[in-house]
Coordinates of C-alpha atoms in Angstrom, one line a residue:
M1 CA 145.6 -53.8 -61.3
R2 CA 141.7 -54.3 -61.5
R3 CA 142.1 -50.0 -62.6
L4 CA 144.6 -50.7 -64.7
A5 CA 142.8 -53.5 -66.6
W6 CA 139.8 -50.8 -66.9
I7 CA 142.1 -48.4 -68.5
A8 CA 143.4 -50.7 -71.0
L9 CA 140.0 -51.8 -72.1
C10 CA 138.9 -48.0 -73.0
L11 CA 142.2 -47.9 -75.2
P12 CA 140.8 -48.2 -79.1
F13 CA 143.1 -50.9 -80.3
G14 CA 146.6 -48.9 -81.4
A15 CA 146.0 -45.6 -79.8
Q16 CA 148.8 -43.6 -80.5
A17 CA 150.2 -40.1 -78.4
G18 CA 148.3 -38.2 -80.9
N19 CA 145.0 -39.0 -79.8
L20 CA 144.9 -38.1 -76.4
F21 CA 143.3 -35.4 -74.7
D22 CA 143.8 -33.2 -71.8
G23 CA 140.3 -31.4 -71.7
Y24 CA 137.5 -30.8 -74.7
E25 CA 139.0 -27.4 -75.8
A26 CA 142.3 -29.0 -77.1
Y27 CA 140.2 -31.4 -79.5
Y28 CA 138.4 -28.7 -80.5
T29 CA 141.2 -26.8 -81.5
S30 CA 143.0 -29.8 -83.2
L31 CA 140.3 -29.7 -85.7
P32 CA 140.5 -28.4 -88.6
G33 CA 138.4 -24.6 -89.8
Q34 CA 138.3 -23.4 -86.3
L35 CA 136.4 -20.3 -86.6
F36 CA 137.3 -19.0 -83.3
R37 CA 141.0 -18.7 -82.6
G38 CA 143.1 -17.6 -79.3
G39 CA 141.4 -16.9 -76.4
G40 CA 138.5 -15.4 -75.1
H41 CA 137.8 -12.2 -73.7
E42 CA 135.8 -13.0 -70.0
L43 CA 133.3 -10.4 -69.5
E44 CA 133.8 -8.1 -66.0
P45 CA 131.2 -6.9 -63.6
F46 CA 129.9 -3.4 -64.0
S47 CA 127.2 -0.8 -62.9
R48 CA 125.9 2.1 -64.3
E49 CA 125.2 5.1 -62.6
G50 CA 121.8 5.4 -60.7
S51 CA 121.8 1.6 -61.4
E52 CA 122.2 -1.5 -59.1
D53 CA 121.9 -4.1 -61.9
V54 CA 125.0 -5.7 -62.6
I55 CA 126.7 -6.2 -66.4
Y56 CA 128.6 -8.1 -67.3
G57 CA 130.7 -6.6 -70.9
W58 CA 133.9 -6.1 -72.8
K59 CA 134.9 -4.2 -75.4
G60 CA 138.1 -3.7 -77.3
R61 CA 139.4 -4.4 -80.7
D62 CA 139.0 -8.2 -82.1
A63 CA 139.0 -9.7 -85.8
G64 CA 140.1 -6.0 -87.5
Q65 CA 137.0 -4.4 -85.7
Q66 CA 135.6 -2.6 -82.5
H67 CA 133.4 -4.8 -81.0
A68 CA 131.3 -4.5 -77.9
V69 CA 128.9 -7.3 -75.6
E70 CA 126.8 -6.4 -72.6
L71 CA 125.1 -9.2 -70.4
R72 CA 122.1 -7.3 -68.4
D73 CA 119.8 -10.2 -67.0
G74 CA 120.5 -12.6 -69.6
R75 CA 119.8 -10.5 -72.3
I76 CA 122.2 -10.1 -74.7
K77 CA 124.0 -6.4 -75.9
I78 CA 126.3 -6.7 -79.2
D79 CA 128.1 -3.7 -80.5
G80 CA 124.8 -1.6 -79.5
K81 CA 122.1 -3.2 -80.5
P82 CA 120.2 -5.9 -77.9
L83 CA 120.1 -9.0 -80.0
P84 CA 116.3 -10.1 -79.2
A85 CA 115.4 -13.6 -77.3
R86 CA 113.1 -14.4 -80.7
S87 CA 116.2 -14.5 -83.0
V88 CA 118.4 -17.1 -81.2
K89 CA 117.2 -21.3 -82.1
P90 CA 118.2 -23.5 -79.7
F91 CA 119.1 -26.7 -80.5
P92 CA 117.1 -29.6 -80.4
D93 CA 115.8 -30.2 -76.7
E94 CA 117.8 -27.3 -75.7
V95 CA 116.1 -24.1 -74.0
V96 CA 117.0 -20.4 -73.8
Y97 CA 117.0 -19.1 -70.2
A98 CA 118.2 -15.9 -68.1
G99 CA 120.5 -17.9 -66.7
D100 CA 122.0 -19.4 -68.9
L101 CA 124.6 -16.8 -69.0
G102 CA 126.6 -14.1 -66.4
R103 CA 129.4 -14.3 -64.4
G104 CA 132.4 -16.0 -66.0
A105 CA 131.2 -15.7 -69.8
E106 CA 133.5 -15.4 -72.3
A107 CA 132.9 -13.3 -75.9
Y108 CA 134.7 -15.0 -79.1
F109 CA 134.6 -12.5 -82.7
A110 CA 135.3 -13.7 -86.4
D111 CA 135.0 -12.0 -89.9
G112 CA 130.8 -11.3 -89.5
W113 CA 130.4 -13.4 -86.4
A114 CA 130.5 -13.9 -82.5
C115 CA 130.3 -16.7 -80.0
I116 CA 129.7 -15.8 -76.2
E117 CA 129.8 -18.9 -73.3
G118 CA 129.8 -19.5 -70.0
T119 CA 128.4 -21.8 -67.5
P120 CA 125.1 -21.2 -65.8
P121 CA 125.8 -20.0 -61.9
S122 CA 123.5 -22.3 -60.8
A123 CA 125.3 -25.3 -62.2
S124 CA 126.8 -27.9 -59.4
G125 CA 128.1 -31.2 -59.8
T126 CA 128.2 -33.2 -63.4
A127 CA 125.5 -30.2 -64.2
A128 CA 128.8 -28.3 -64.8
R129 CA 129.7 -30.1 -67.6
H130 CA 127.2 -28.3 -69.7
K131 CA 128.1 -24.8 -71.2
S132 CA 125.7 -21.9 -72.7
V133 CA 127.1 -22.0 -76.7
Y134 CA 125.6 -18.5 -78.0
L135 CA 127.1 -18.2 -82.2
I136 CA 125.6 -15.1 -83.4
Q137 CA 126.1 -14.2 -86.6
L138 CA 126.4 -10.3 -86.6
R139 CA 125.3 -8.9 -90.0
K140 CA 122.0 -11.0 -90.3
R141 CA 121.5 -10.6 -86.0
Q142 CA 120.8 -14.5 -86.0
A143 CA 121.9 -16.9 -83.2
W144 CA 121.8 -20.3 -82.2
K145 CA 122.0 -22.1 -78.7
L146 CA 124.1 -25.1 -79.3
P147 CA 124.3 -28.7 -77.3
T148 CA 125.5 -28.3 -73.8
L149 CA 127.3 -31.2 -73.1
F150 CA 131.0 -30.0 -72.9
A151 CA 130.1 -27.7 -75.7
S152 CA 132.4 -24.3 -76.5
C153 CA 132.8 -21.5 -78.7
L154 CA 136.2 -23.1 -79.7
S155 CA 134.4 -26.5 -81.7
V156 CA 133.1 -24.1 -83.9
R157 CA 134.5 -24.7 -87.2
M158 CA 134.1 -23.9 -90.8
K159 CA 133.2 -26.6 -93.8
A160 CA 131.8 -25.6 -96.9
D161 CA 130.7 -21.7 -95.8
L162 CA 128.7 -23.9 -93.3
P163 CA 129.2 -23.3 -89.2
T164 CA 129.3 -26.9 -87.8
F165 CA 129.8 -27.8 -84.5
D166 CA 129.8 -31.2 -82.7
K167 CA 127.0 -33.0 -80.5
V168 CA 128.3 -34.3 -77.9
Q169 CA 126.7 -37.5 -76.2
Y170 CA 128.4 -40.3 -73.4
R171 CA 128.8 -43.6 -74.4
Y172 CA 128.3 -46.7 -71.8
Q173 CA 128.9 -50.1 -72.1
D174 CA 127.6 -53.1 -70.3
G175 CA 124.7 -51.7 -68.6
N176 CA 127.6 -49.8 -66.5
D177 CA 126.2 -46.7 -65.0
E178 CA 129.3 -44.4 -65.4
P179 CA 129.9 -44.0 -68.8
A180 CA 132.9 -45.4 -70.9
G181 CA 133.3 -42.7 -73.3
V182 CA 131.9 -40.1 -75.4
T183 CA 130.5 -39.8 -78.9
F184 CA 131.0 -36.6 -81.5
T185 CA 128.1 -36.6 -83.9
E186 CA 128.7 -33.5 -86.2
Y187 CA 125.6 -31.2 -86.9
A188 CA 126.4 -27.6 -89.0
I189 CA 123.8 -24.5 -89.9
Q190 CA 121.9 -24.4 -93.4
A191 CA 119.6 -21.9 -94.0
G192 CA 119.7 -20.7 -90.1
K193 CA 118.5 -24.7 -89.7
Y194 CA 120.3 -27.6 -87.9
I195 CA 121.4 -30.2 -90.0
K196 CA 123.5 -33.5 -88.9
A197 CA 126.0 -33.7 -91.4
G198 CA 126.8 -37.2 -91.1
N199 CA 130.3 -37.2 -89.4
V200 CA 130.7 -39.3 -86.0
R201 CA 133.7 -40.3 -83.8
S202 CA 134.2 -41.8 -80.5
A203 CA 136.0 -41.6 -78.1
A204 CA 137.1 -43.5 -74.6
F205 CA 138.0 -42.1 -71.0
V206 CA 141.1 -43.4 -70.2
E207 CA 140.5 -42.8 -66.2
A208 CA 137.8 -43.8 -64.2
G209 CA 135.8 -41.3 -63.6
N210 CA 137.6 -38.6 -65.2
V211 CA 135.8 -36.7 -68.7
Y212 CA 138.1 -35.2 -69.2
K213 CA 140.5 -37.2 -70.4
F214 CA 140.1 -39.4 -73.6
T215 CA 141.2 -40.6 -76.5
L216 CA 139.8 -41.2 -79.5
G217 CA 139.1 -43.6 -81.6
P218 CA 139.7 -45.2 -85.3

């Protein structure tokens, strides 16, 4: 009975079944203007003759063009050209490091854009909720590392011709150590810089201890 009461308190007044999501990607794909659609391409391990290094890669056709991605020691090579580390701009308080991407990484493509996401191999426990997402503008060879909590390439959408995404943060109530939900704060990339778009949505978890099932507030 106590568990049911906790769930009832977390549900926003008047919440409908259409506001209930089993995972963040389900929520992101419900938003308009999604830049990357469909499933990503998992990067498979391989090695080159004469080298002991393991490379993760994929090549094929997507978004109307041939594309190729390689990860080697954390360095990104896309469509045959290395992506210099200095061209990657991390979101405030995020850090770019070689252990961001590797086994299990996936690549997405859209016209003029690519996105690579992956959970660092060292992540365990609650750290596994953080995913490294690199948004890449192919023509200018620029990239941005997005905020990591519950991140996904599928969260990126185009609004007013600007790539837009959410920063997700836990939301707490009454001094409890366990979060009651999250807030989605919208940001965009304009002239290569992160800008706050001003739109904020809140969500409440509907099962104690489950941070992946939530309902949106009004």
